[in-house]
Amino acid sequence: MSAIARTSATPLRIPRLSRFAWLMALYAENHQRLQRLIVPELLAVGRHMSHGRDGLDLRIDVVERHPYTTELRLFYPRLSDGPDTVPDPSAWVRHYRDARQAEVTHCHLGRHWQNVLGLHPPLATRIDHRMRMNVFFNKWLEYLLEQGHGPTSIRPLDDLAVVA
């Protein structure tokens, strides 16, 4: 019997990822897309704007920079109902340069997390919520890239203070 016949008879075993491993892989993919979109380590702390083909300006706030992490906020300012409202959609992102991961820590998609999860959700519910936020962010990054947002479309908003 040939070596090809023996290997083709052996079923291919694909390792099954845990939800946590899948979430870590999603963080890594978010990092890659975020790098293509804005290159966070090249942006100064402050407010920046990107203009894409979709007609919606993307605001990027570099909130804080630490030795290995950068705190970011991305949102569409035109979709905000006013100065005291949360823009929808908006994402708070922690970009880990050393680990090459980008994690959405807060995401607003029409409802606050307390209304979705309750005040004291179990761990499995919190992991599921993190997955949903980061899957949304991954798809949003893909959309932004398709609309022409990228490092060459970003301009600083020098005269405005950072909104925390």
Short mmCIF file of C-alpha atoms in Angstrom, two decimals:
data_model
loop_
_atom_site.label_atom_id
_atom_site.label_comp_id
_atom_site.label_asym_id
_atom_site.label_seq_id
_atom_site.Cartn_x
_atom_site.Cartn_y
_atom_site.Cartn_z
CA MET A 1 0.00 0.00 0.00
CA SER A 2 1.36 3.42 -0.90
CA ALA A 3 2.00 6.21 1.57
CA ILE A 4 -0.69 8.30 -0.12
CA ALA A 5 -3.32 5.62 0.37
CA ARG A 6 -2.46 5.27 4.05
CA THR A 7 -2.63 9.01 4.77
CA SER A 8 -5.83 9.53 2.82
CA ALA A 9 -7.54 6.79 4.84
CA THR A 10 -6.61 8.53 8.10
CA PRO A 11 -9.25 11.12 8.98
CA LEU A 12 -8.00 14.67 9.27
CA ARG A 13 -8.23 15.87 12.86
CA ILE A 14 -8.86 19.56 13.20
CA PRO A 15 -8.20 20.83 16.72
CA ARG A 16 -11.21 22.35 18.40
CA LEU A 17 -10.62 25.79 19.86
CA SER A 18 -12.11 26.78 23.18
CA ARG A 19 -14.14 29.98 23.27
CA PHE A 20 -11.26 31.68 25.05
CA ALA A 21 -8.73 30.56 22.39
CA TRP A 22 -11.11 31.72 19.66
CA LEU A 23 -11.42 35.10 21.40
CA MET A 24 -7.61 35.44 21.58
CA ALA A 25 -7.38 34.62 17.86
CA LEU A 26 -10.01 37.29 17.18
CA TYR A 27 -7.95 39.83 19.17
CA ALA A 28 -4.94 38.97 16.96
CA GLU A 29 -7.00 39.44 13.79
CA ASN A 30 -8.35 42.75 15.14
CA HIS A 31 -4.73 43.85 15.69
CA GLN A 32 -3.84 43.09 12.07
CA ARG A 33 -6.83 45.02 10.72
CA LEU A 34 -6.27 47.92 13.11
CA GLN A 35 -2.64 48.12 11.95
CA ARG A 36 -3.80 48.34 8.33
CA LEU A 37 -6.41 50.97 9.23
CA ILE A 38 -4.58 53.43 11.48
CA VAL A 39 -1.13 52.17 12.64
CA PRO A 40 -1.83 53.20 16.29
CA GLU A 41 1.82 53.56 17.31
CA LEU A 42 2.27 56.35 14.73
CA LEU A 43 -0.61 58.49 16.04
CA ALA A 44 0.03 61.06 18.76
CA VAL A 45 -2.21 61.22 21.82
CA GLY A 46 -5.15 63.36 20.78
CA ARG A 47 -8.01 63.48 18.30
CA HIS A 48 -7.77 62.44 14.67
CA MET A 49 -10.21 62.22 11.75
CA SER A 50 -10.27 59.87 8.77
CA HIS A 51 -12.24 60.61 5.61
CA GLY A 52 -13.51 57.62 3.59
CA ARG A 53 -15.62 57.07 0.48
CA ASP A 54 -18.76 56.31 2.51
CA GLY A 55 -19.23 59.98 3.42
CA LEU A 56 -18.94 59.23 7.14
CA ASP A 57 -15.90 60.66 8.88
CA LEU A 58 -14.29 58.30 11.38
CA ARG A 59 -13.03 59.89 14.56
CA ILE A 60 -10.05 58.24 16.24
CA ASP A 61 -9.14 59.40 19.74
CA VAL A 62 -5.79 58.20 21.05
CA VAL A 63 -6.73 58.51 24.71
CA GLU A 64 -3.57 57.20 26.40
CA ARG A 65 -0.27 55.67 25.46
CA HIS A 66 1.68 53.34 27.75
CA PRO A 67 4.96 51.48 27.10
CA TYR A 68 3.19 48.45 25.58
CA THR A 69 -0.43 49.53 25.12
CA THR A 70 -2.46 52.28 23.50
CA GLU A 71 -6.02 53.18 24.49
CA LEU A 72 -8.19 54.20 21.52
CA ARG A 73 -11.75 55.23 20.83
CA LEU A 74 -13.28 54.98 17.34
CA PHE A 75 -16.66 56.41 16.35
CA TYR A 76 -18.64 58.34 13.74
CA PRO A 77 -19.12 61.89 15.10
CA ARG A 78 -21.95 62.65 12.66
CA LEU A 79 -24.07 59.85 14.15
CA SER A 80 -24.03 61.35 17.64
CA ASP A 81 -27.29 62.88 18.88
CA GLY A 82 -25.50 65.58 20.83
CA PRO A 83 -22.52 66.41 23.02
CA ASP A 84 -23.81 64.40 26.00
CA THR A 85 -24.75 61.22 24.11
CA VAL A 86 -22.67 58.18 23.23
CA PRO A 87 -22.05 57.95 19.47
CA ASP A 88 -23.50 54.80 17.93
CA PRO A 89 -21.51 52.79 16.93
CA SER A 90 -18.46 53.49 19.06
CA ALA A 91 -15.68 51.25 20.32
CA TRP A 92 -13.10 51.63 23.08
CA VAL A 93 -10.05 49.60 22.11
CA ARG A 94 -6.97 48.51 24.03
CA HIS A 95 -4.16 47.91 21.54
CA TYR A 96 -1.41 45.64 22.91
CA ARG A 97 1.69 46.30 20.79
CA ASP A 98 3.86 43.65 22.44
CA ALA A 99 1.25 40.87 22.23
CA ARG A 100 -0.04 42.05 18.82
CA GLN A 101 -3.64 42.06 19.96
CA ALA A 102 -6.48 44.60 19.92
CA GLU A 103 -9.31 44.11 22.41
CA VAL A 104 -12.59 46.00 22.41
CA THR A 105 -13.24 46.79 26.06
CA HIS A 106 -16.46 48.75 25.54
CA CYS A 107 -18.71 48.95 22.54
CA HIS A 108 -21.92 50.91 22.08
CA LEU A 109 -24.36 49.49 19.55
CA GLY A 110 -27.60 51.12 20.62
CA ARG A 111 -27.71 49.72 24.16
CA HIS A 112 -25.48 49.84 27.23
CA TRP A 113 -23.94 46.59 28.47
CA GLN A 114 -25.94 46.69 31.71
CA ASN A 115 -29.16 46.56 29.69
CA VAL A 116 -27.86 43.59 27.71
CA LEU A 117 -26.12 41.54 30.42
CA GLY A 118 -27.48 42.69 33.76
CA LEU A 119 -25.34 44.07 36.57
CA HIS A 120 -23.60 40.84 37.66
CA PRO A 121 -23.46 38.45 34.67
CA PRO A 122 -21.82 35.01 34.94
CA LEU A 123 -18.38 34.52 33.36
CA ALA A 124 -19.69 32.62 30.31
CA THR A 125 -22.08 35.50 29.56
CA ARG A 126 -19.25 38.04 29.81
CA ILE A 127 -17.03 36.00 27.45
CA ASP A 128 -19.91 35.70 24.97
CA HIS A 129 -20.44 39.47 25.16
CA ARG A 130 -16.73 40.12 24.56
CA MET A 131 -16.89 37.82 21.55
CA ARG A 132 -19.88 39.69 20.11
CA MET A 133 -18.22 43.08 20.65
CA ASN A 134 -14.98 41.95 19.04
CA VAL A 135 -16.71 40.20 16.12
CA PHE A 136 -18.60 43.45 15.47
CA PHE A 137 -15.34 45.43 15.68
CA ASN A 138 -13.63 43.00 13.29
CA LYS A 139 -16.40 43.45 10.73
CA TRP A 140 -16.45 47.22 11.25
CA LEU A 141 -12.68 47.40 10.64
CA GLU A 142 -13.13 45.41 7.43
CA TYR A 143 -15.89 47.81 6.31
CA LEU A 144 -13.77 50.87 7.14
CA LEU A 145 -10.86 49.50 5.10
CA GLU A 146 -13.19 48.80 2.16
CA GLN A 147 -14.46 52.40 2.34
CA GLY A 148 -10.95 53.81 1.93
CA HIS A 149 -10.18 54.70 5.53
CA GLY A 150 -6.51 54.15 6.25
CA PRO A 151 -3.26 55.73 7.42
CA THR A 152 -3.17 58.16 4.47
CA SER A 153 -6.70 59.47 5.16
CA ILE A 154 -6.07 60.40 8.83
CA ARG A 155 -5.58 64.03 9.87
CA PRO A 156 -5.04 65.36 13.42
CA LEU A 157 -7.62 67.64 15.00
CA ASP A 158 -5.04 69.85 16.74
CA ASP A 159 -7.24 72.47 18.35
CA LEU A 160 -9.60 70.09 20.20
CA ALA A 161 -9.08 68.42 23.58
CA VAL A 162 -9.39 64.67 24.08
CA VAL A 163 -12.80 63.53 25.33
CA ALA A 164 -12.39 60.83 27.96
#
